[in-house]
Amino acid sequence: VTENGSAQLRYNNSPKLETASDGVDITGVLSASGEVDATTRLTVSGASPRINFTDTDTNYDSRVNADSSVGNLAIDVDINSEATAPAFVVNVQGSEKFRTKSDGVDITGELQADSLDIDGAGDISGNLTLGGNLDMSDNDKVLLGTSDDLQIYHDGSKSIIHDNGSGQLLTRTNQFNVNSADNTEKLIEAVQNAQVDLYYNNAKKLTTKSDGVDITGELQCDSLDVD
């Protein structure tokens, strides 16, 4: 014991516990059969710092609880040794949010990340809402239908909509337009309950009408059969 200083407890002349101005310093292993209560923080340091738990509970090997009124934080972490049970569970305010399982992890609620990199397949049973672009490489396809009947992709030179199903490729709209890539020229325009227009170099050449068609310019054909 040192006046105005520390007090030491030794084992075989080796210091094991020493008081300090901010608490105590322990050299070696701290073993506790009950709770270890740190009112501020518990710091473990060293070359390979770790906290080991041994629990006689038949359901859990160990349990770590963290509770704070700051930001309404309440975390309960259970490490489970049973083969059929999860190994790691995180509860926030009494509600389970994170659970490991045999094939990965199960998250209850929202997963928010600045970026997400999935090397394998993704299985989404609910709706997928995108706030940005869906960026795909050449020959990566959007597959629709149980048998991938409708495929949309770019093969490096062409953009392809491939309908491989037994039914129709149906476009439903009140007005249908096909424009040039730079959107400066009309190619086809179709209007519900009205005409269909075909263009050449942005000039209308054929228009359907109630009693037939209207052609602007020359009609050239190998043969003409008028009933």
Rosetta silent file (secondary structure, phi, psi, omega in degrees, C-alpha in Angstrom):
SEQUENCE: VTENGSAQLRYNNSPKLETASDGVDITGVLSASGEVDATTRLTVSGASPRINFTDTDTNYDSRVNADSSVGNLAIDVDINSEATAPAFVVNVQGSEKFRTKSDGVDITGELQADSLDIDGAGDISGNLTLGGNLDMSDNDKVLLGTSDDLQIYHDGSKSIIHDNGSGQLLTRTNQFNVNSADNTEKLIEAVQNAQVDLYYNNAKKLTTKSDGVDITGELQCDSLDVD
SCORE:     score description
SCORE:     0.000 S_00000001
   1 L     0.000  128.937 -179.521    0.000    0.000    0.000 S_00000001
   2 L  -113.955  127.027  178.935    1.394    3.394   -1.059 S_00000001
   3 L   -60.732  135.241 -178.040    0.173    6.593    0.596 S_00000001
   4 L    58.694   21.632 -178.845   -1.620    8.844   -1.904 S_00000001
   5 L  -142.739 -143.340 -171.633   -1.030    6.127   -4.460 S_00000001
   6 L   -93.013  165.081  170.020   -1.965    2.579   -5.334 S_00000001
   7 L  -126.391  138.157 -175.256   -2.652   -0.578   -3.405 S_00000001
   8 E  -119.240  145.823  166.359   -1.643   -3.965   -4.800 S_00000001
   9 E  -116.417  132.750 -174.042   -2.745   -7.536   -4.337 S_00000001
  10 E  -120.288  158.435  170.441   -0.189  -10.143   -5.386 S_00000001
  11 E  -130.975  121.038 -178.337   -0.017  -13.831   -6.099 S_00000001
  12 L    52.497   42.777  177.114    3.377  -15.517   -5.714 S_00000001
  13 L    68.288   15.187  177.949    4.921  -12.031   -5.621 S_00000001
  14 E  -112.324  123.820 -178.872    3.322  -11.104   -8.962 S_00000001
  15 E   -61.262  131.031  178.866    0.889   -8.116   -8.979 S_00000001
  16 E  -117.049  -34.038  179.048   -2.606   -9.204   -9.977 S_00000001
  17 E  -137.705  131.112 -178.893   -4.826   -6.282   -8.863 S_00000001
  18 E  -139.041  130.390  177.516   -3.787   -2.671   -8.430 S_00000001
  19 E   -72.831  151.041  178.306   -5.928    0.336   -7.613 S_00000001
  20 E  -139.073  170.090 -177.041   -5.688    3.375   -9.866 S_00000001
  21 L   -61.244  -27.013 -178.511   -7.090    6.899   -9.873 S_00000001
  22 L  -109.146   11.005  178.091   -9.911    5.790  -12.179 S_00000001
  23 E   148.642 -129.148  178.156  -10.541    2.317  -10.711 S_00000001
  24 E  -133.996  152.928  173.546   -8.499   -0.869  -10.659 S_00000001
  25 E  -113.660  130.754  179.726   -6.106   -2.602  -13.046 S_00000001
  26 E  -113.914  129.001  176.745   -6.162   -6.399  -13.273 S_00000001
  27 L  -103.958  115.052 -178.243   -3.233   -8.362  -14.650 S_00000001
  28 L   111.044 -147.181 -172.864   -4.339  -11.756  -15.917 S_00000001
  29 L   -98.939  136.005  172.222   -7.767  -13.351  -15.926 S_00000001
  30 L  -101.999  114.801  179.224  -10.857  -11.962  -14.166 S_00000001
  31 L  -109.495  132.483 -179.675  -13.148  -14.819  -13.113 S_00000001
  32 L  -137.778  130.330  177.460  -16.626  -14.094  -11.743 S_00000001
  33 L   -85.631  -15.351  178.075  -19.328  -16.547  -10.688 S_00000001
  34 L  -119.160 -146.908 -177.271  -21.908  -13.762  -10.629 S_00000001
  35 L   -83.893  148.398  169.320  -22.426  -10.455  -12.409 S_00000001
  36 L  -110.363  113.257 -172.837  -19.708   -7.987  -13.344 S_00000001
  37 L  -108.982  111.863  176.638  -21.245   -4.526  -13.095 S_00000001
  38 L  -110.361  117.123 -175.610  -19.382   -1.646  -14.736 S_00000001
  39 L   -75.331  -19.859  177.348  -21.152    1.679  -14.268 S_00000001
  40 L  -115.313  -72.040  178.971  -19.144    3.354  -17.049 S_00000001
  41 L  -157.648  156.794  177.086  -17.285    0.910  -19.246 S_00000001
  42 L  -116.466  116.704 -176.620  -15.362   -2.339  -19.197 S_00000001
  43 L  -110.798  127.825  175.985  -12.154   -2.280  -21.241 S_00000001
  44 L  -116.110  122.336 -177.151  -10.238   -5.443  -22.143 S_00000001
  45 L  -128.562  168.314 -179.453   -6.808   -4.909  -23.691 S_00000001
  46 L   139.009 -175.418 -178.496   -3.809   -6.963  -24.665 S_00000001
  47 L   -66.758  -41.028  178.845   -2.389   -8.805  -27.659 S_00000001
  48 L  -133.980   72.249 -175.800   -5.538  -10.945  -28.051 S_00000001
  49 L   -68.177  139.730  177.276   -8.218   -9.356  -25.843 S_00000001
  50 L  -163.108  161.231  174.598  -11.366  -11.353  -25.248 S_00000001
  51 L  -118.350  121.867  179.729  -14.120  -12.088  -22.746 S_00000001
  52 L  -101.663  139.381 -179.639  -14.868  -15.761  -22.073 S_00000001
  53 L  -123.002  138.242  171.202  -18.252  -16.924  -20.729 S_00000001
  54 L  -130.041  119.031 -173.795  -19.199  -20.239  -19.133 S_00000001
  55 L  -125.022  133.947  178.121  -22.887  -20.677  -18.382 S_00000001
  56 L   -83.640   -1.506  177.244  -24.614  -23.681  -16.814 S_00000001
  57 L   -62.409  133.155 -177.494  -27.883  -22.731  -18.527 S_00000001
  58 L   -71.857  -17.515 -176.726  -28.959  -25.609  -20.792 S_00000001
  59 L   -95.768  -28.344 -172.698  -30.149  -23.228  -23.493 S_00000001
  60 L  -133.149  139.538  170.828  -27.293  -20.737  -23.715 S_00000001
  61 L   -76.457  -38.692 -176.832  -23.528  -20.843  -23.491 S_00000001
  62 E  -158.412  163.311 -179.874  -23.339  -17.123  -22.812 S_00000001
  63 E  -145.791  134.770  176.195  -25.300  -13.911  -22.758 S_00000001
  64 E  -121.738  124.045  179.234  -24.288  -10.294  -23.260 S_00000001
  65 E  -116.201  134.792  174.197  -26.729   -7.545  -22.276 S_00000001
  66 E  -132.162  128.532 -176.943  -26.356   -3.855  -23.061 S_00000001
  67 E  -137.792  128.083 -179.885  -28.941   -1.318  -21.941 S_00000001
  68 E  -145.797  140.579  176.870  -28.774    2.454  -22.293 S_00000001
  69 L   -82.164   -9.954  179.414  -31.320    5.233  -22.058 S_00000001
  70 H   -76.703  120.247 -179.703  -29.316    7.259  -24.555 S_00000001
  71 H    67.937   17.534  179.490  -31.045    7.009  -27.930 S_00000001
  72 H    53.717   46.409 -177.168  -33.444    4.379  -26.490 S_00000001
  73 E   -93.449  127.883  174.664  -30.848    1.651  -27.045 S_00000001
  74 E  -144.523  113.637 -175.663  -31.509   -1.811  -25.658 S_00000001
  75 E  -123.202  132.709  175.953  -29.509   -4.762  -27.000 S_00000001
  76 E  -127.539  115.715 -176.812  -29.688   -8.393  -25.877 S_00000001
  77 E  -113.421  123.757  178.050  -27.202  -10.775  -27.505 S_00000001
  78 E  -116.290  130.650  174.969  -27.459  -14.531  -26.942 S_00000001
  79 E  -107.950  114.528 -168.684  -24.823  -16.987  -28.144 S_00000001
  80 L  -109.637  138.534 -177.329  -26.470  -20.378  -28.378 S_00000001
  81 L   -98.460   -9.287 -178.008  -24.744  -23.738  -28.619 S_00000001
  82 L   -69.480  137.616 -175.977  -27.717  -25.855  -29.661 S_00000001
  83 L   -64.131  -31.961 -177.196  -27.387  -27.193  -33.186 S_00000001
  84 L   -90.525   -2.827 -175.632  -31.017  -26.420  -34.029 S_00000001
  85 L  -108.582  159.235  178.635  -30.982  -22.943  -32.501 S_00000001
  86 L   -66.856  148.407 -179.549  -29.508  -19.679  -33.786 S_00000001
  87 L   -85.564  -22.014 -173.047  -25.949  -18.919  -32.734 S_00000001
  88 E  -149.826  123.106 -178.574  -26.395  -15.160  -32.533 S_00000001
  89 E  -131.141  134.853  176.639  -29.501  -13.081  -31.837 S_00000001
  90 E  -120.099  123.434  176.671  -29.793   -9.297  -31.483 S_00000001
  91 E  -111.602  135.294  176.475  -32.849   -7.738  -29.860 S_00000001
  92 E  -119.032  119.213 -178.165  -33.527   -3.994  -29.908 S_00000001
  93 L    53.901   41.177  177.219  -36.047   -2.689  -27.379 S_00000001
  94 L    79.146    1.012 -179.386  -37.309   -6.227  -26.853 S_00000001
  95 E  -113.249  127.615 -178.707  -37.879   -6.841  -30.562 S_00000001
  96 E   -67.187  130.294 -178.690  -35.717   -9.289  -32.478 S_00000001
  97 E  -119.998  -28.651 -174.338  -33.862   -7.605  -35.361 S_00000001
  98 E  -141.537  132.079  179.798  -30.968   -9.930  -36.281 S_00000001
  99 E  -147.296  129.790  174.178  -30.657  -13.727  -36.136 S_00000001
 100 E   -80.815  153.223  176.982  -28.120  -16.097  -37.635 S_00000001
 101 E  -145.319  177.347 -171.930  -29.318  -19.329  -39.236 S_00000001
 102 L   -60.987  -31.406 -176.908  -27.811  -22.335  -40.997 S_00000001
 103 L  -109.545   13.851  177.613  -27.796  -20.670  -44.420 S_00000001
 104 E   150.300 -134.157  179.454  -27.035  -17.066  -43.414 S_00000001
 105 E  -132.204  155.363  178.062  -28.783  -14.411  -41.360 S_00000001
 106 E  -120.098  119.878 -178.797  -32.393  -13.296  -40.890 S_00000001
 107 E  -110.578  126.747  176.819  -33.030   -9.566  -40.483 S_00000001
 108 L  -100.671  116.475 -175.695  -36.385   -8.302  -39.227 S_00000001
 109 L   111.897 -156.052 -174.857  -37.011   -4.768  -40.435 S_00000001
 110 L   -93.390  135.715  170.892  -35.030   -2.596  -42.809 S_00000001
 111 L  -101.382  111.302 -178.010  -31.473   -3.277  -43.948 S_00000001
 112 L  -110.918  126.911 -177.913  -29.908    0.097  -44.698 S_00000001
 113 L  -147.407  148.054  175.969  -26.483    0.274  -46.326 S_00000001
 114 L   -67.071  -31.929  175.272  -24.486    2.763  -48.384 S_00000001
 115 L  -150.718  154.969 -178.600  -23.737   -0.083  -50.807 S_00000001
 116 L  -136.525  120.774 -178.102  -24.732   -3.737  -51.109 S_00000001
 117 L  -117.498  110.061  179.995  -22.608   -6.350  -52.875 S_00000001
 118 L  -110.081  117.468 -178.273  -24.253   -9.758  -53.351 S_00000001
 119 L   -81.060  -25.488 -178.917  -22.028  -12.387  -54.951 S_00000001
 120 L  -109.385 -152.864 -177.953  -24.769  -15.006  -55.277 S_00000001
 121 L   -80.541  152.711  175.675  -28.494  -15.062  -55.954 S_00000001
 122 L  -117.779  133.375 -178.065  -30.961  -12.749  -54.240 S_00000001
 123 L  -118.234  111.375 -178.354  -34.439  -13.916  -53.207 S_00000001
 124 L  -118.373  116.604 -178.263  -36.977  -11.146  -52.550 S_00000001
 125 L   -89.680  -16.348  178.792  -40.524  -12.217  -51.668 S_00000001
 126 L  -104.649 -163.223  179.826  -41.866   -8.660  -51.324 S_00000001
 127 L   -78.011  147.064  175.881  -41.734   -5.555  -53.474 S_00000001
 128 L  -110.812  116.043  179.726  -38.422   -4.096  -54.625 S_00000001
 129 L  -109.265  123.607 -179.191  -38.356   -0.298  -54.640 S_00000001
 130 L  -107.979  133.568  174.586  -35.426    1.429  -56.347 S_00000001
 131 L   -99.119    0.824  179.754  -34.530    5.058  -55.784 S_00000001
 132 L  -140.406 -153.916 -176.109  -31.869    4.953  -58.499 S_00000001
 133 L   -85.773  150.775  167.777  -30.887    3.050  -61.626 S_00000001
 134 L   -97.271  103.000 -171.570  -30.898   -0.694  -62.189 S_00000001
 135 L  -100.193  116.659 -177.885  -27.450   -1.058  -63.771 S_00000001
 136 L  -126.307  150.509 -179.644  -26.832   -4.319  -65.645 S_00000001
 137 L   -85.193  173.506  177.744  -23.998   -5.478  -67.879 S_00000001
 138 L   -57.469  137.574  177.721  -24.235   -6.814  -71.449 S_00000001
 139 L    70.853    0.878  169.030  -26.246  -10.047  -71.756 S_00000001
 140 L   -78.951  129.149 -168.854  -27.571   -9.690  -68.201 S_00000001
 141 L  -111.407  147.262  163.665  -31.301  -10.247  -68.575 S_00000001
 142 E   -90.292  114.767 -175.397  -34.487   -9.136  -66.894 S_00000001
 143 E  -106.570  124.956 -177.526  -36.414  -12.422  -66.770 S_00000001
 144 E  -124.380  141.396 -179.630  -40.192  -12.307  -66.357 S_00000001
 145 L    99.620  154.446 -177.972  -42.643  -15.186  -66.037 S_00000001
 146 L   -58.886  -38.338 -179.927  -42.419  -18.581  -64.364 S_00000001
 147 L  -104.286   24.144 -178.257  -40.505  -20.021  -67.323 S_00000001
 148 L    55.494   44.595 -175.011  -38.643  -16.774  -68.096 S_00000001
 149 L   -65.125  -34.773 -179.043  -41.016  -16.250  -71.027 S_00000001
 150 E  -112.872  126.521 -178.279  -40.143  -12.576  -71.430 S_00000001
 151 E  -126.346  132.076  178.535  -36.506  -11.511  -71.558 S_00000001
 152 E  -125.399  124.171 -177.951  -35.183   -7.966  -71.835 S_00000001
 153 E  -164.458  172.334  175.027  -31.458   -7.387  -72.306 S_00000001
 154 E  -122.355  125.219 -174.108  -28.654   -5.794  -74.318 S_00000001
 155 L   -92.906   12.073 -179.322  -26.229   -8.151  -76.035 S_00000001
 156 L   106.317  -26.595  177.911  -23.466   -5.586  -76.560 S_00000001
 157 L  -131.253  -29.728 -177.496  -24.716   -4.329  -79.911 S_00000001
 158 L  -125.684  147.860  171.297  -28.500   -4.734  -79.890 S_00000001
 159 E   -98.356  127.808 -167.198  -31.239   -4.109  -77.344 S_00000001
 160 E  -126.283  132.173  166.292  -33.601   -7.082  -77.322 S_00000001
 161 E  -113.334  109.171 -173.282  -37.120   -7.768  -76.049 S_00000001
 162 E  -112.423  112.994  176.150  -37.574  -11.505  -76.473 S_00000001
 163 E   -99.806  110.742 -176.653  -41.024  -13.034  -75.909 S_00000001
 164 L  -109.231   14.493 -177.559  -40.627  -16.795  -75.782 S_00000001
 165 L   -86.945  177.869 -178.383  -44.051  -17.588  -74.329 S_00000001
 166 L   -86.665  -11.532 -178.491  -47.061  -19.229  -75.935 S_00000001
 167 L   -99.600 -151.740 -175.613  -49.189  -16.091  -75.801 S_00000001
 168 L   -98.924  155.510  165.500  -48.931  -12.576  -77.193 S_00000001
 169 L   -94.501  102.103 -169.467  -46.500   -9.751  -76.579 S_00000001
 170 L  -111.209  127.943  174.640  -49.151   -7.145  -75.762 S_00000001
 171 L  -110.055  121.632 -178.162  -48.571   -3.440  -75.251 S_00000001
 172 L  -109.636  118.969  179.841  -51.473   -1.599  -73.636 S_00000001
 173 L  -163.857  157.118  175.311  -51.553    2.179  -73.960 S_00000001
 174 L   -78.515  -26.261  177.806  -53.772    5.014  -75.170 S_00000001
 175 E  -146.715  132.322 -176.043  -50.995    6.307  -77.408 S_00000001
 176 E  -120.515  126.772  179.347  -47.972    4.463  -78.724 S_00000001
 177 E  -129.222  140.008  169.833  -44.925    6.218  -80.148 S_00000001
 178 E  -119.792  116.421 -178.850  -41.648    4.963  -81.543 S_00000001
 179 E  -113.275  169.480  176.645  -39.055    7.730  -81.875 S_00000001
 180 L   -68.690  164.244 -175.978  -35.458    7.886  -82.985 S_00000001
 181 L   -59.665  -34.636  179.865  -32.709    7.213  -80.430 S_00000001
 182 L   -89.909    4.432  176.072  -32.011   10.931  -80.018 S_00000001
 183 L    62.587   28.664  179.176  -35.788   11.615  -79.780 S_00000001
 184 L  -102.991  -14.480 -177.706  -35.687   14.100  -82.673 S_00000001
 185 L  -130.931  145.218  172.239  -37.717   12.098  -85.203 S_00000001
 186 E   -88.083  140.198  175.447  -40.996   10.204  -85.154 S_00000001
 187 E  -111.209  -49.428  178.799  -40.992    6.708  -86.625 S_00000001
 188 E  -140.516  141.832  173.889  -44.440    5.346  -85.655 S_00000001
 189 E  -140.959  128.194  179.465  -47.364    6.900  -83.852 S_00000001
 190 E  -129.522  132.104 -176.290  -50.591    5.124  -82.900 S_00000001
 191 E  -123.176  134.276  179.822  -53.524    6.776  -81.092 S_00000001
 192 L   -61.530  137.391 -179.328  -56.480    4.994  -79.499 S_00000001
 193 L    59.503   23.373 -179.565  -59.755    5.486  -81.443 S_00000001
 194 L  -149.036 -149.137 -168.181  -57.785    7.384  -84.081 S_00000001
 195 L   -89.356  164.888  166.708  -55.034    6.970  -86.633 S_00000001
 196 E  -117.610  127.133 -177.438  -51.768    5.084  -86.955 S_00000001
 197 E  -112.653  137.246  172.298  -49.012    7.080  -88.645 S_00000001
 198 E  -114.790  136.619 -174.139  -45.882    5.781  -90.358 S_00000001
 199 E  -117.569  155.623  170.149  -42.989    8.186  -90.980 S_00000001
 200 E  -132.589  118.260 -179.377  -39.967    8.431  -93.239 S_00000001
 201 L    53.155   43.492  177.809  -37.198   10.795  -92.130 S_00000001
 202 L    69.211   12.953  176.996  -39.674   12.428  -89.735 S_00000001
 203 E  -111.649  129.291 -178.109  -42.172   13.007  -92.559 S_00000001
 204 E   -68.167  129.010 -177.324  -45.572   11.332  -92.336 S_00000001
 205 E  -117.864  -31.681 -179.561  -46.092    8.952  -95.262 S_00000001
 206 E  -139.193  130.706  179.079  -49.024    6.696  -94.338 S_00000001
 207 E  -132.620  127.667  173.915  -51.981    7.419  -92.083 S_00000001
 208 E   -77.851  151.736  177.940  -54.877    5.124  -91.364 S_00000001
 209 E  -146.366  175.851 -171.727  -58.348    6.683  -91.280 S_00000001
 210 L   -59.778  -30.969 -177.149  -61.938    5.593  -90.772 S_00000001
 211 L  -111.418   14.056  177.813  -62.469    4.680  -94.445 S_00000001
 212 E   150.771 -133.656  179.893  -58.986    3.424  -95.337 S_00000001
 213 E  -133.862  156.326  177.328  -55.518    4.904  -95.516 S_00000001
 214 E  -120.700  121.493 -178.138  -54.024    8.193  -96.616 S_00000001
 215 E  -108.654  129.186  175.301  -50.672    8.050  -98.428 S_00000001
 216 L  -102.374  115.122 -177.576  -48.472   11.109  -98.796 S_00000001
 217 L   107.981 -156.292 -173.302  -46.239   10.757 -101.828 S_00000001
 218 L   -89.452  137.698  170.471  -45.940    7.948 -104.332 S_00000001
 219 L   -99.465  112.830 -178.067  -47.483    4.493 -103.960 S_00000001
 220 L  -116.141  126.969 -179.408  -45.110    2.046 -105.630 S_00000001
 221 L  -150.357  156.168  177.135  -45.986   -1.646 -105.951 S_00000001
 222 L   -72.693  -32.561  177.427  -45.292   -4.619 -108.248 S_00000001
 223 L  -149.707  157.930 -178.929  -49.010   -5.299 -108.593 S_00000001
 224 L  -137.514  120.534  179.487  -52.241   -3.680 -107.439 S_00000001
 225 L  -115.291  110.061 -179.208  -55.489   -5.590 -106.844 S_00000001
 226 L  -109.665  116.892 -178.674  -58.484   -3.330 -106.188 S_00000001
 227 L   -81.125    0.000    0.000  -61.703   -5.187 -105.345 S_00000001
